[in-house]
Amino acid sequence: MGAQNLPAAPGSLVTMNTVSGDSADRLRLAQLTVRGASQAYILRSASDLLADPRTAASQVHWVLPFVAVTTNSGVPFGENNGALWAGKGPNLRALAGMDAAFGRVRVTLIPELVYASNQFFEYAQLFAPALPASRNPYASPWNVYPYSIDAPPRMGPGHVTRVAPGQSTVAVRARGLDFGVTTQNEWWGPGIRSAIVLSDNAEGFPRAFVKPQAPVRTRAGTFDFRVTWGGLSESDYFDNDQTNDLRYWSAAAATWSPTLEPDLTLGVSRAVFGPADNWAGVFARPLNFLMLTGHPNGRALSDTTFKAGSDQIFSLFGRWVFPGKGFEAYAEWARTELPSSIRDLLVDPEHSQGYTFGLQWVGQPGQWGRVRLQGEHSYMEQDPSFANRPLGSFYTSRAAIQGYTNRGQVIGAGMGQGSSGEWVAGDYIASRYSAGLFLTRTRFNNDAYFLLPFPFGRGNCQHDVSSGGGVRASLTTSYGRLTGQYTTVNRANAFFQNTSECQSYEGVVDVRNNTLSLTFSIGR
């Protein structure tokens, strides 16, 4: 896997490839026709998708600019945008840099410039409990207790401009392994739109890592792995306590593709996170992904005590590609609590679970192009076991109150805490262009909804649900590759602002949000 699967820029110029979106989609599409090409795809980083200068004739590669522009007409919305938080109004993300080799050392410097106009939009906190004095006024009013998370609905009162380290890495190669430090984004899992444990939905965070130079081939099959640990930062709009701004994060993932079926990839990942006093404490926890965290969220709603500690997410996943048929199917299943025993797993396997499953099919090439169909469903809401035993909400935490986030954005699935959603798409793909249609639906923060004290009872009009569709297209030119997507959705009862019973729908507050997203990658 790597940039060699995509059209390359001339000489020492290379194209910036992101771990999701168009560049990842094109790699995935190519794997549907080549046997064994999918083995190294499920665990990928931005540097994996660049040609390694340590193995190329030129020792310095200039990474050509990648620019993304997103506008939202009604409310903030964006998924898998790296450091960008896409608020209402125009938003910009731009990356460029260099990738160089010095013997066994590889230095990748690709800073990330982001701008969000962050325009005002109204969200009434009608039924949410009052924010504690310790919380920032812009903190989420629906995720204070017990499902606490650092996920502000709006990032402060004005525009946001930030230059982040972005997709930067320093790595040393020794004995077939890469050892390094990085701030780049990674994607763990088979999903097209959602990765439960690690995605590029938030800004990449500082961490150390160990991984093989290339997937390890044995008689039993091909193996790949990552061991990584670092620090998650709090946003500027969560609370007023400067002593709890840092959390450690320790994680590992591994995949296996059997020799007898190289197009089947099975994998496992686990991440453990919790409070840290300083960066020395963060980097002193390389193997904490092996520790038991107990059940910090398994406490009754009436239990208001706070016990700082560690939390975890564990997942199993797989992807099966059928290159001769142009078809793939994939799934990821996760739990935020490990079973307390084998009996517990067998009796209640769905407790604290979340999952994603999907498929993709592409037809045989015709005279002008081919047809492609995609579909994916993700569910990170509470499972029915909450009726029998205490249960947390995905990506939130009682032990690490900022939850599974970095700088105010979830580092897993972009739909966010306690949510679910579906997405289907169809495209016509030619050699230099593509065009397609899609439908989408997301139910936001639904676990928090069940704790809101609606004075008129509950009904079908009170969930915060976004549904709609749109069009998308791409075009490859002699200068680069341009992609565009226009989405129009109705966000029903946005931010739980319903003020009446559901029979009349008179007090329902719906918001129409139109999103236009454009990307341009020079050199493709």
PDB file of N, CA and C in Angstrom, residues 34 56 75 82 93-94 109 125 174 263 290 355 361 369 394 421 489 499 518:
ATOM      1  N   VAL A  34      -7.360  -6.153  -7.753  1.00  0.00           N
ATOM      2  CA  VAL A  34      -6.030  -6.749  -7.637  1.00  0.00           C
ATOM      3  C   VAL A  34      -5.985  -7.660  -6.417  1.00  0.00           C
ATOM      4  N   ALA A  56      13.612   5.686  -2.202  1.00  0.00           N
ATOM      5  CA  ALA A  56      13.506   6.330  -3.504  1.00  0.00           C
ATOM      6  C   ALA A  56      14.848   6.925  -3.904  1.00  0.00           C
ATOM      7  N   VAL A  75     -25.883  25.053  10.501  1.00  0.00           N
ATOM      8  CA  VAL A  75     -25.263  24.617  11.752  1.00  0.00           C
ATOM      9  C   VAL A  75     -23.897  24.020  11.431  1.00  0.00           C
ATOM     10  N   GLY A  82      -9.545  16.173   9.977  1.00  0.00           N
ATOM     11  CA  GLY A  82      -8.299  16.452  10.661  1.00  0.00           C
ATOM     12  C   GLY A  82      -8.454  17.566  11.681  1.00  0.00           C
ATOM     13  N   ARG A  93      -9.073  24.259   5.120  1.00  0.00           N
ATOM     14  CA  ARG A  93      -7.986  23.404   5.590  1.00  0.00           C
ATOM     15  C   ARG A  93      -6.945  23.303   4.478  1.00  0.00           C
ATOM     16  N   ALA A  94      -5.671  23.530   4.797  1.00  0.00           N
ATOM     17  CA  ALA A  94      -4.610  23.483   3.794  1.00  0.00           C
ATOM     18  C   ALA A  94      -3.390  22.783   4.369  1.00  0.00           C
ATOM     19  N   LEU A 109       7.475  16.710   7.506  1.00  0.00           N
ATOM     20  CA  LEU A 109       6.945  17.941   8.076  1.00  0.00           C
ATOM     21  C   LEU A 109       5.842  18.457   7.165  1.00  0.00           C
ATOM     22  N   GLN A 125     -30.860  25.982  25.193  1.00  0.00           N
ATOM     23  CA  GLN A 125     -30.598  24.916  26.166  1.00  0.00           C
ATOM     24  C   GLN A 125     -31.841  24.718  27.027  1.00  0.00           C
ATOM     25  N   ALA A 174      15.019   0.426  12.218  1.00  0.00           N
ATOM     26  CA  ALA A 174      16.010  -0.495  12.758  1.00  0.00           C
ATOM     27  C   ALA A 174      15.401  -1.882  12.857  1.00  0.00           C
ATOM     28  N   ASP A 263      -7.156 -12.016   0.646  1.00  0.00           N
ATOM     29  CA  ASP A 263      -8.060 -10.868   0.538  1.00  0.00           C
ATOM     30  C   ASP A 263      -8.994 -10.746   1.741  1.00  0.00           C
ATOM     31  N   LEU A 290      -2.598  -2.636  27.761  1.00  0.00           N
ATOM     32  CA  LEU A 290      -2.750  -3.988  28.300  1.00  0.00           C
ATOM     33  C   LEU A 290      -3.437  -4.001  29.661  1.00  0.00           C
ATOM     34  N   TYR A 355     -21.009  -0.710  16.677  1.00  0.00           N
ATOM     35  CA  TYR A 355     -20.602  -1.476  15.494  1.00  0.00           C
ATOM     36  C   TYR A 355     -20.790  -0.669  14.219  1.00  0.00           C
ATOM     37  N   TRP A 361     -19.586  -2.387  -4.059  1.00  0.00           N
ATOM     38  CA  TRP A 361     -19.532  -3.178  -5.295  1.00  0.00           C
ATOM     39  C   TRP A 361     -19.262  -2.245  -6.462  1.00  0.00           C
ATOM     40  N   GLY A 369     -16.961   3.781 -18.647  1.00  0.00           N
ATOM     41  CA  GLY A 369     -16.693   3.750 -17.216  1.00  0.00           C
ATOM     42  C   GLY A 369     -17.410   2.601 -16.551  1.00  0.00           C
ATOM     43  N   PHE A 394     -21.119   5.828  24.422  1.00  0.00           N
ATOM     44  CA  PHE A 394     -19.916   5.769  23.596  1.00  0.00           C
ATOM     45  C   PHE A 394     -19.207   7.122  23.521  1.00  0.00           C
ATOM     46  N   GLY A 421     -26.047   6.119  12.516  1.00  0.00           N
ATOM     47  CA  GLY A 421     -26.310   6.691  11.207  1.00  0.00           C
ATOM     48  C   GLY A 421     -26.142   5.705  10.071  1.00  0.00           C
ATOM     49  N   VAL A 489     -29.554  18.677   4.029  1.00  0.00           N
ATOM     50  CA  VAL A 489     -30.220  17.848   5.026  1.00  0.00           C
ATOM     51  C   VAL A 489     -31.175  18.701   5.834  1.00  0.00           C
ATOM     52  N   THR A 499     -40.420  22.358  21.730  1.00  0.00           N
ATOM     53  CA  THR A 499     -41.117  23.000  22.866  1.00  0.00           C
ATOM     54  C   THR A 499     -42.576  22.579  22.977  1.00  0.00           C
ATOM     55  N   LEU A 518     -15.323  21.247  -1.147  1.00  0.00           N
ATOM     56  CA  LEU A 518     -14.444  21.181  -2.308  1.00  0.00           C
ATOM     57  C   LEU A 518     -13.035  20.850  -1.843  1.00  0.00           C
TER      58      LEU A 518
END
